[in-house]
Coordinates of C-alpha atoms in Angstrom, one line a residue:
X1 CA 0.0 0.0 0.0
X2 CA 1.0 3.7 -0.9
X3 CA 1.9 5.6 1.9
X4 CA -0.1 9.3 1.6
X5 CA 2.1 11.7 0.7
X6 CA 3.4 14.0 3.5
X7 CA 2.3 17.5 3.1
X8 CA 5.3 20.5 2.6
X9 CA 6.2 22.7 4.6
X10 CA 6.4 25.9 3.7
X11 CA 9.7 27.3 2.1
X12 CA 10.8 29.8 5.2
X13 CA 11.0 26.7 7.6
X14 CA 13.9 24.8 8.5
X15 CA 16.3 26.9 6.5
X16 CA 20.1 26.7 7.6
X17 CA 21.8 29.9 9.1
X18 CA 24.9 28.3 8.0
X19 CA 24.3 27.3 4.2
X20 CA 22.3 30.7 4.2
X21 CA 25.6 33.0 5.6
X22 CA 27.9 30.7 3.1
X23 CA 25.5 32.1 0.1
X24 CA 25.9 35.8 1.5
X25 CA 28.5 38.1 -0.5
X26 CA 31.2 40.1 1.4
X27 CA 29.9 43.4 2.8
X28 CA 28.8 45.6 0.3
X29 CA 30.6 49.1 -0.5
X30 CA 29.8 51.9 -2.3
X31 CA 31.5 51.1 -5.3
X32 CA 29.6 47.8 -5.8
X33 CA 26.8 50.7 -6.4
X34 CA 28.7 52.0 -9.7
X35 CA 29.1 48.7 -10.6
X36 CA 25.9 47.8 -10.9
X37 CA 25.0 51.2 -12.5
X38 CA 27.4 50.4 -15.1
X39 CA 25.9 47.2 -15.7
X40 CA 22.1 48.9 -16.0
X41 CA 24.0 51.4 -18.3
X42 CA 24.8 48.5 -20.6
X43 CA 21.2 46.9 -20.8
X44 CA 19.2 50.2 -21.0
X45 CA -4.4 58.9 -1.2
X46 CA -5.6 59.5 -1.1
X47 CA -6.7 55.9 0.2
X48 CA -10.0 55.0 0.8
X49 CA -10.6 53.9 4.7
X50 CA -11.6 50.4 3.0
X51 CA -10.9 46.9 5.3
X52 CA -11.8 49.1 8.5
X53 CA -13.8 48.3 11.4
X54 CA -17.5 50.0 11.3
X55 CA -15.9 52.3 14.2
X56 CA -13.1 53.4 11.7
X57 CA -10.3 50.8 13.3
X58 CA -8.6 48.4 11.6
X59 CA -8.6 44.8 13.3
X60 CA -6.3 41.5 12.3
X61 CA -8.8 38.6 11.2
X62 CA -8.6 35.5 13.4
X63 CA -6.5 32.6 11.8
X64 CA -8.5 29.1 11.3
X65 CA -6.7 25.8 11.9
X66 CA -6.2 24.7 9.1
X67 CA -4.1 28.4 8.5
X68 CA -2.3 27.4 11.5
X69 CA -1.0 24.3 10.5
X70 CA -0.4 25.0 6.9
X71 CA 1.4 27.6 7.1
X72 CA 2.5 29.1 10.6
X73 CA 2.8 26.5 13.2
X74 CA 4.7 23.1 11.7
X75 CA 1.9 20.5 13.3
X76 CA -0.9 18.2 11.8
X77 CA -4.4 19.7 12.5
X78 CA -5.1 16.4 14.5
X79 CA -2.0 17.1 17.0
X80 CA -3.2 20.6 17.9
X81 CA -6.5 19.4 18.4
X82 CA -4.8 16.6 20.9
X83 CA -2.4 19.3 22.1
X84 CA -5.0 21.6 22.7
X85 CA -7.5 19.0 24.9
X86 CA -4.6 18.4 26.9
X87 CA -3.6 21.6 28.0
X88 CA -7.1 23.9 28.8
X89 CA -4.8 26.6 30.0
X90 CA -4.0 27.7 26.5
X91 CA -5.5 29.3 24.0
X92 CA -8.6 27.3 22.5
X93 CA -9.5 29.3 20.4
X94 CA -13.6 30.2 18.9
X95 CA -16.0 28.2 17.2
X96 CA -17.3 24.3 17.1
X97 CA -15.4 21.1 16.5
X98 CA -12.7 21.3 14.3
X99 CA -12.9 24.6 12.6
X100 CA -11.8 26.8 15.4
X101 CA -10.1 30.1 14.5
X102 CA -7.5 32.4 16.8
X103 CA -6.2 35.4 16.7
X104 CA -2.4 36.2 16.2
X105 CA -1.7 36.9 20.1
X106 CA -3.1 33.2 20.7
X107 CA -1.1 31.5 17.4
X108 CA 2.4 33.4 19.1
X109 CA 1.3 31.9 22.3
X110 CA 0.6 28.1 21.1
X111 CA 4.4 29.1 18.9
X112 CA 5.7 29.4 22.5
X113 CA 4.4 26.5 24.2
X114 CA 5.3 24.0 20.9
X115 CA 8.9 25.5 21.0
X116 CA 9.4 24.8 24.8
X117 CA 7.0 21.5 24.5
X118 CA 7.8 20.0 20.5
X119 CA 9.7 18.3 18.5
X120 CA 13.1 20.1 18.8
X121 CA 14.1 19.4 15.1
X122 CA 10.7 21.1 13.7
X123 CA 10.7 25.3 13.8
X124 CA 8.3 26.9 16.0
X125 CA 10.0 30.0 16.5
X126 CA 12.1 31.6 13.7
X127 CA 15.9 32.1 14.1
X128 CA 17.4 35.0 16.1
X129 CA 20.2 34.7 17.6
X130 CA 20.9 36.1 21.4
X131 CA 22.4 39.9 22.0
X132 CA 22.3 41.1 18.7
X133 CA 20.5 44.1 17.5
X134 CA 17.5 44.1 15.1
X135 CA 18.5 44.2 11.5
X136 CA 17.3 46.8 9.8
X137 CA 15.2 46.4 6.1
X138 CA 15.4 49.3 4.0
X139 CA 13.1 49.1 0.6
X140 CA 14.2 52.1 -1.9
X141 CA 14.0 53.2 -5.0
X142 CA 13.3 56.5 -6.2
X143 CA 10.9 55.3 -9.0
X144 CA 7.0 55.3 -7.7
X145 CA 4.9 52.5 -8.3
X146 CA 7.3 49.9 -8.3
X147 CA 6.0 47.8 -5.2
X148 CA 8.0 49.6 -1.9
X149 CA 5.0 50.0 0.0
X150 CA 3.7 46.3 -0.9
X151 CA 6.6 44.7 -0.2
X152 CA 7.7 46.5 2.9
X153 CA 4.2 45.6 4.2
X154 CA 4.3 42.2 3.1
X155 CA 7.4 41.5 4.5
X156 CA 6.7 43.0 7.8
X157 CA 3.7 40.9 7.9
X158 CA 5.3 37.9 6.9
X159 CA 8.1 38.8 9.4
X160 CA 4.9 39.3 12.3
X161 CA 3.8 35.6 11.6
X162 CA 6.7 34.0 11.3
X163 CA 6.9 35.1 15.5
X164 CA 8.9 38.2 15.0
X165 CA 8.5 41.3 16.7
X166 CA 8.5 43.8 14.1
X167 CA 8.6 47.6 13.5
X168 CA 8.0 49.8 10.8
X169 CA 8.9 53.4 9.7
X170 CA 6.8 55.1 6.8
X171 CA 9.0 57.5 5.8
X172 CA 7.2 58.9 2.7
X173 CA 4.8 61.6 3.5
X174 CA 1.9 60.2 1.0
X175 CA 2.1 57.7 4.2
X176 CA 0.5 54.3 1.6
X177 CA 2.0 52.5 4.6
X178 CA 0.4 54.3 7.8
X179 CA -2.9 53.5 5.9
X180 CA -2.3 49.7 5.1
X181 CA -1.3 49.3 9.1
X182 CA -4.0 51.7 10.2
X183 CA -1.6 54.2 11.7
X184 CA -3.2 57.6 13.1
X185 CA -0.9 60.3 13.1
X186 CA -2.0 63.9 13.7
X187 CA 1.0 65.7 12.5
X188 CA 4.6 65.8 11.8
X189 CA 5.4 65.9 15.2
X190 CA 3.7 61.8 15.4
X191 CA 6.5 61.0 12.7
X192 CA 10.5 60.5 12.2
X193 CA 10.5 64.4 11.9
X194 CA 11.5 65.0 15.5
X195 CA 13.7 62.8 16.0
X196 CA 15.9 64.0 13.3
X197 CA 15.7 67.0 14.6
X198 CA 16.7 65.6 18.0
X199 CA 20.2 64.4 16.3
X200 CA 20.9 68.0 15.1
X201 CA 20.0 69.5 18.2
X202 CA 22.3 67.2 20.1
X203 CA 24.7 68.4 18.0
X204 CA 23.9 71.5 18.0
X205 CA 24.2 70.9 22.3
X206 CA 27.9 69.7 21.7
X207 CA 28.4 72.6 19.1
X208 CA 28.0 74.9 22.0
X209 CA 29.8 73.3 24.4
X210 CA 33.1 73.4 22.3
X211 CA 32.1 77.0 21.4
X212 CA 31.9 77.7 25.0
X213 CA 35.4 76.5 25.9
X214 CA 36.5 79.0 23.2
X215 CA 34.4 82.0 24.3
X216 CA 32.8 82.0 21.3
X217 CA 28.7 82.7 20.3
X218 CA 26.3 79.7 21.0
X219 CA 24.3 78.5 18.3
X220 CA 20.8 79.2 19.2
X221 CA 18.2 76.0 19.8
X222 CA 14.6 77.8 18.5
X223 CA 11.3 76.2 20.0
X224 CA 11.2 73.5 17.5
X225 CA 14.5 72.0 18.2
X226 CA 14.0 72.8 22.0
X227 CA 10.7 70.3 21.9
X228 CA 12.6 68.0 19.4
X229 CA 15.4 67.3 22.6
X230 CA 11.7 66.3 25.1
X231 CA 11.1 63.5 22.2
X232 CA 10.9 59.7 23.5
X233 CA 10.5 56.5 21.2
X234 CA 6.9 55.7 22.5
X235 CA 6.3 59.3 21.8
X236 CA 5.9 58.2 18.0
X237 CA 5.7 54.8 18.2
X238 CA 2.2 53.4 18.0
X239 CA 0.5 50.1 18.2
X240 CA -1.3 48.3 15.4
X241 CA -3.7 45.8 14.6
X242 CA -0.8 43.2 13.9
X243 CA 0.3 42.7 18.1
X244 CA 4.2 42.0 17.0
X245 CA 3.7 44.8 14.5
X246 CA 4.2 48.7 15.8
X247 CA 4.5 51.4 13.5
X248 CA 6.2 54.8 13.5
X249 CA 3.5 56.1 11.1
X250 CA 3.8 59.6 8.1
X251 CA 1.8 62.4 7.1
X252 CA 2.0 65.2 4.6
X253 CA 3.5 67.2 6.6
X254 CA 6.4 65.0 7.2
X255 CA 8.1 66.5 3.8
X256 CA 8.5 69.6 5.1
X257 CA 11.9 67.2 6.5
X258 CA 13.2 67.6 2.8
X259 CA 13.2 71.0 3.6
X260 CA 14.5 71.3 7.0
X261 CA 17.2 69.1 7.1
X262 CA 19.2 71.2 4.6
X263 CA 18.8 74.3 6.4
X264 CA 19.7 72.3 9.4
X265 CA 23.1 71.3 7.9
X266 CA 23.9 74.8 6.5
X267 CA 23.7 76.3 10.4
X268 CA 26.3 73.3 11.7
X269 CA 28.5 72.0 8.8
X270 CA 29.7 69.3 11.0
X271 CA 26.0 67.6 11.5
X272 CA 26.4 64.4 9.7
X273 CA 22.3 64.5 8.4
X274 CA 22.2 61.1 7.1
X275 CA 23.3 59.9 10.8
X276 CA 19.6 61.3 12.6
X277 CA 17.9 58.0 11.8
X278 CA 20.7 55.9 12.5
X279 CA 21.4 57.4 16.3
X280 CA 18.0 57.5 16.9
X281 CA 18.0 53.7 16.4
X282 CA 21.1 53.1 18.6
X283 CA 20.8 55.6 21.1
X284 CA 17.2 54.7 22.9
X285 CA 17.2 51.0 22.5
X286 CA 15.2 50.9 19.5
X287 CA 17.5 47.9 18.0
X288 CA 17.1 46.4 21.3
X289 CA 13.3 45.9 20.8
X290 CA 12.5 44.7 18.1
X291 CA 13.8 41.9 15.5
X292 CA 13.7 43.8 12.4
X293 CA 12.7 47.0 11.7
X294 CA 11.4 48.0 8.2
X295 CA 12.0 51.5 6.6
X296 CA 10.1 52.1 4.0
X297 CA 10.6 55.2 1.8
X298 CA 9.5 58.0 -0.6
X299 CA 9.6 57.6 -4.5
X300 CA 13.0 60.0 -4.3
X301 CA 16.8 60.1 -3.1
X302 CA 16.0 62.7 -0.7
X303 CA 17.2 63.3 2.8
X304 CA 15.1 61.0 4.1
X305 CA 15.8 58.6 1.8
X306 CA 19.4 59.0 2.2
X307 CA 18.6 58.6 6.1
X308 CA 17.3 55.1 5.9
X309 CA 19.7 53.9 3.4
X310 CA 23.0 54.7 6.1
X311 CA 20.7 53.1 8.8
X312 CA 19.9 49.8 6.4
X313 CA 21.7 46.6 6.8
X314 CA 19.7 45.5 4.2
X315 CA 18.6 47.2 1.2
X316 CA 15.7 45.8 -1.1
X317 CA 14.9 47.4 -4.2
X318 CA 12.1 46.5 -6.1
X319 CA 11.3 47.1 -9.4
X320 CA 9.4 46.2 -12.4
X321 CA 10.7 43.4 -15.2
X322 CA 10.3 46.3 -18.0
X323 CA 12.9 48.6 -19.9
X324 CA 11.8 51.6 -18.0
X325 CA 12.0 50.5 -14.5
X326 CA 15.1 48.5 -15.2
X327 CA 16.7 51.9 -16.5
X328 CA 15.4 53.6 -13.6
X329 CA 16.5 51.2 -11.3
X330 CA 20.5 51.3 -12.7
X331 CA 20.3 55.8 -12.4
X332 CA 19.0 55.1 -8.9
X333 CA 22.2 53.1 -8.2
X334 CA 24.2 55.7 -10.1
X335 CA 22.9 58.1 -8.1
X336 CA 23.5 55.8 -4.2
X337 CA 27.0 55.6 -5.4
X338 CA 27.4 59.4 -6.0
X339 CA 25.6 60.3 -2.4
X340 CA 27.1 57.6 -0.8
X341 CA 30.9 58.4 -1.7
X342 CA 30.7 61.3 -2.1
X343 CA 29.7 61.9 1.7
X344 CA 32.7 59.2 2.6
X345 CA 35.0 61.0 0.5
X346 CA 34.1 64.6 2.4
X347 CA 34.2 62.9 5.5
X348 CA 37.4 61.0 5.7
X349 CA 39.3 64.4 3.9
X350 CA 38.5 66.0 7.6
X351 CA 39.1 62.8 8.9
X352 CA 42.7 62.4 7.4
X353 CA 43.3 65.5 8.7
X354 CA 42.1 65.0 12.1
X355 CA 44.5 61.5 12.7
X356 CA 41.0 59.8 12.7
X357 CA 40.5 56.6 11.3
X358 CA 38.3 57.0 7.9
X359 CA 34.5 56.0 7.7
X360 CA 32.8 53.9 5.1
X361 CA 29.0 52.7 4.2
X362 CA 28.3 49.3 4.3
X363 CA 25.4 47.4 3.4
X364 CA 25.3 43.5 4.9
X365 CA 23.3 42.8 1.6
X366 CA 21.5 44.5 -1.7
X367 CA 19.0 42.6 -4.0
X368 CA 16.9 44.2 -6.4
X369 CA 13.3 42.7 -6.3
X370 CA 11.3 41.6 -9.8
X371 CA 7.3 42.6 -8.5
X372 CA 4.2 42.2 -10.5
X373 CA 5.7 39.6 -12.5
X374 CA 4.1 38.1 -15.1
X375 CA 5.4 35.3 -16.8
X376 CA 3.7 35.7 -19.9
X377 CA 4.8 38.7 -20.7
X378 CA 7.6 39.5 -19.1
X379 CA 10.1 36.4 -18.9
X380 CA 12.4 37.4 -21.6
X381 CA 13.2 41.4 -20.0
X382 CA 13.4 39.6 -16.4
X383 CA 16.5 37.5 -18.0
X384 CA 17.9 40.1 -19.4
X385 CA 17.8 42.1 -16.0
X386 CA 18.9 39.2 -14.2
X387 CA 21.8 39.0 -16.6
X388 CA 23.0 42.2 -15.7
X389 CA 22.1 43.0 -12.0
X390 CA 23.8 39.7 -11.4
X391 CA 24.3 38.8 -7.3
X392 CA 22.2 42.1 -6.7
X393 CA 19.1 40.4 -7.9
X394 CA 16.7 37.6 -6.1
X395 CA 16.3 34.5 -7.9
X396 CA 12.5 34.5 -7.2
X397 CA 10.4 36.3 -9.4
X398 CA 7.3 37.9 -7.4
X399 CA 4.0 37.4 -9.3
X400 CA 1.2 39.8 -9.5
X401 CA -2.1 37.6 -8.7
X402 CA -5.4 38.4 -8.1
X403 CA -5.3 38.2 -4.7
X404 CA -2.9 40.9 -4.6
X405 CA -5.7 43.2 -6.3
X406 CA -8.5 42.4 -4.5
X407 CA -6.8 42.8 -1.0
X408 CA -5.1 45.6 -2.2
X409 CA -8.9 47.6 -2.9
X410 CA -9.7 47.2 0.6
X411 CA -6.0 48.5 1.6
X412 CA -5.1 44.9 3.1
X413 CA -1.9 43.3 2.7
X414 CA -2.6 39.6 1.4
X415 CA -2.4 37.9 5.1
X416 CA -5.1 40.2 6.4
X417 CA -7.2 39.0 3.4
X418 CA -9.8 36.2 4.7
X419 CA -9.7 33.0 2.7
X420 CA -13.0 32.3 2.4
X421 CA -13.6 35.8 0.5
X422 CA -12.1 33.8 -2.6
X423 CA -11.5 31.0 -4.3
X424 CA -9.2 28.5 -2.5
X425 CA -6.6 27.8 -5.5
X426 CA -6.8 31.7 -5.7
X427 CA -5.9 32.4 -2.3
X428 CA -3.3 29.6 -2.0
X429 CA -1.2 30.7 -5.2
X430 CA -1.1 34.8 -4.0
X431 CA -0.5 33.3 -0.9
X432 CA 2.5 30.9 -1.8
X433 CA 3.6 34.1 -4.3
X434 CA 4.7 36.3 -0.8
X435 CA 5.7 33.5 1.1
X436 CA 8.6 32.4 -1.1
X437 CA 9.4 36.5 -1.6
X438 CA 9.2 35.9 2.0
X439 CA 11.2 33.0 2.3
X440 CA 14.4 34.1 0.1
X441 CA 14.3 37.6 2.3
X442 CA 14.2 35.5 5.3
X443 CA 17.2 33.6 4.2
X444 CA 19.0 36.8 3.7
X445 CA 18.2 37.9 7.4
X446 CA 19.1 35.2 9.3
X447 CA 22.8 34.5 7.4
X448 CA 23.3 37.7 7.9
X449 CA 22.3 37.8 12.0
X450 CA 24.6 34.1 11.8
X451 CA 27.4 35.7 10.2
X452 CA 27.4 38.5 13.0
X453 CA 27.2 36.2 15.5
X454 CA 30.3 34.2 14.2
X455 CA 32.2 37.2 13.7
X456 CA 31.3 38.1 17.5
X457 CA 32.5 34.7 18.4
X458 CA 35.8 34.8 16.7
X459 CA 36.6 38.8 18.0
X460 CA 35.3 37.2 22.0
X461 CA 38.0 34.7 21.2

């Protein structure tokens, strides 16, 4: 007799920190950048309040079992049932008979007890290794409609159910992202704005203590900056509907930053501005709270921008498999490597001069991102781009499905979307087309976090 065929798991489980961190490049520099600007050279809301609540709040959708062990939790529907018979005390979830559904907070706490209480060669809980800060995801690309917001959100939402804790910045002031995670935010003081303006006014604070030593005229702090210094984390940080998700949310006001920081920089020459986002970050235990923090950012290389590419270990850039976008895509690398060293090569001239040892961006990891594929159509440019990006580019190809679209009207990422609101074979394909975009970022993030921790090691030693 045929023995049934066990089901798969899905791709993000199981995978290897240590074949993952052998498949990582070196560190990336900014001259990788012109590199693969010279290869692109060669190949030339207003959002309706949809998916809300009747009160006007968005709310995560419980998770049915047969979600749960399909796709987040590595057990057979029968074993939970057994599992959760034998232990009242956790969560049991709603409904009759088999078909119970949960919400997130009780699938994270049934993760937790099957971790201390499973099979210890199955994954309950995703990698992460001990004492290391939260990696930090920027998506960029200064072409709009590309697929930053989508798949920042889907990644952080991916991220959420895979058990980690999770937050994202919306750095672009048409704030797609604050909408999708049903972020409230008043004004610009409820966004990154102040604490930018935090880092210059520390400066600013040093500035005029050297200045003081000399006997020479303060720089002044106006009310802005003054308030800016009063600014916590949990001032802007806000819960969602996702519980591992939080959310530093945008505005419209936020791009009055684009404006500000310049002026900022013109008053101290010596403020390094694409630092604010990257202090704030290390300095209040941000990195400390979190597993991985998504920054997801404006349709330009502005100063905000330029802010969350030096805070980004990694940096995701999606694009489009056509001519335009892939031309696009090689001037936006053109233009990182002129920001990027250009700043190094300003700084480490005073540097030199100052006996101090020189400065350099590095990125743990770049890939560029095919969205909205569609292999009928597109196969042919997507080689072609794959050809030339080379080791920048992911080998999976993210197809645009129908699911996407329909979530997408009601401002939903695809794991908010209910099941049952579409055809199964529907649902399981846009499904299974994020979870292996998923599964090759995951790789990514946990051969980097292994990598660190062997480097850690070896420097203890």
């Amino acid at each position: 007799m045929n023995k049934p065929a066990q089901p798969s798991l899905p791709p993000y489980l199981n995978l290897d920190p240590e074949a993952a961190a052998d498949r990582l490049p070196d560190p990336i520099g900014t001259q990788r950048f012109a590199k693969a600007a010279a290869f692109c050279a060669k190949g030339r809301d207003d959002l309706a309040r949809r998916g809300y609540a009747p009160d006007g709040e968005k709310r995560l959708r419980r998770f049915s079992t047969w979600e749960i062990t399909k796709y987040l939790i590595p057990v057979a529907p029968a074993h939970l049932r057994r599992v959760l018979k034998a232990n009242p005390e956790l969560p049991q979830g709603e409904g009759e008979g088999g078909s119970k559904w949960f919400t997130l907070e009780e699938v994270l706490a049934l993760r937790k007890f099957f971790a201390s209480e499973g099979v210890s060669t199955k994954e309950y809980l995703p990698y992460r290794p001990e004492g290391l800060p939260a990696k930090v995801v920027s998506v960029a690309n200064f072409k709009g409609g590309v697929g930053k917001t989508s798949t920042a959100a889907h990644l952080a939402m991916s991220a959420a159910l895979d058990g980690y804790k999770v937050l994202v910045i919306d750095l672009d002031s048409q704030a797609s992202m604050t909408s999708i995670l049903g972020g409230n935010v008043a004004d610009e003081w409820q966004t990154v704005f102040p604490l930018i303006a935090k880092d210059y006014a520390r400066a600013v604070q040093q500035e005029n203590q050297v200045r003081a030593a000399a006997e020479q005229p303060e720089i002044q702090l106006d009310e802005t900056l003054r308030e800016a210094l009063t600014i916590r984390p949990h001032d802007v940080i806000q819960k969602t509907h996702w519980p591992n998700i939080d959310l530093i949310g945008a505005q419209l006001n936020l791009y009055w930053a684009e404006f500000q920081i310049p002026v900022w920089r013109m008053g101290l020459r010596s403020w390094p501005l694409w630092d604010g986002l990257t202090n704030f970050l290390n300095d209040d235990g941000v990195l400390d709270a979190y597993d991985v923090i998504f920054l997801d950012t404006p349709p330009a290389l502005g100063y905000l921008t330029i802010n969350a590419l030096a805070a980004a270990d990694i940096l995701l850039v999606p694009l489009g498999a056509s001519f335009l976008e892939f031309d696009s895509t090689g001037r936006f690398f053109d233009m990182l490597y002129s920001t990027f060293a250009s700043i190094e090569d300003g700084e480490n001239a005073a540097h030199r001069a100052a006996g101090l040892p020189e400065m350099k961006f590095e990125w743990d990891v770049v890939r560029a991102i095919i969205t909205r594929f569609d292999a009928s159509q597109q196969t042919d440019m997507a080689n072609v781009i794959q050809a030339y990006f080379g080791d920048f580019m992911n080998a999976y190809r993210q197809d645009y499905t129908a699911l996407v679209g329909q979530a997408g009207e009601q401002v939903n990422g695809i794991y908010e979307a209910d099941y049952r609101e579409f055809n199964r074979e529907t649902y399981v394909r846009g499904r299974e087309t994020f979870d292996r975009t998923y599964a090759e970022f995951k790789e990514l993030l946990i051969g980097c976090w292994w990598r660190d921790a062997q480097m850690e090691e070896q420097a203890d030693g």
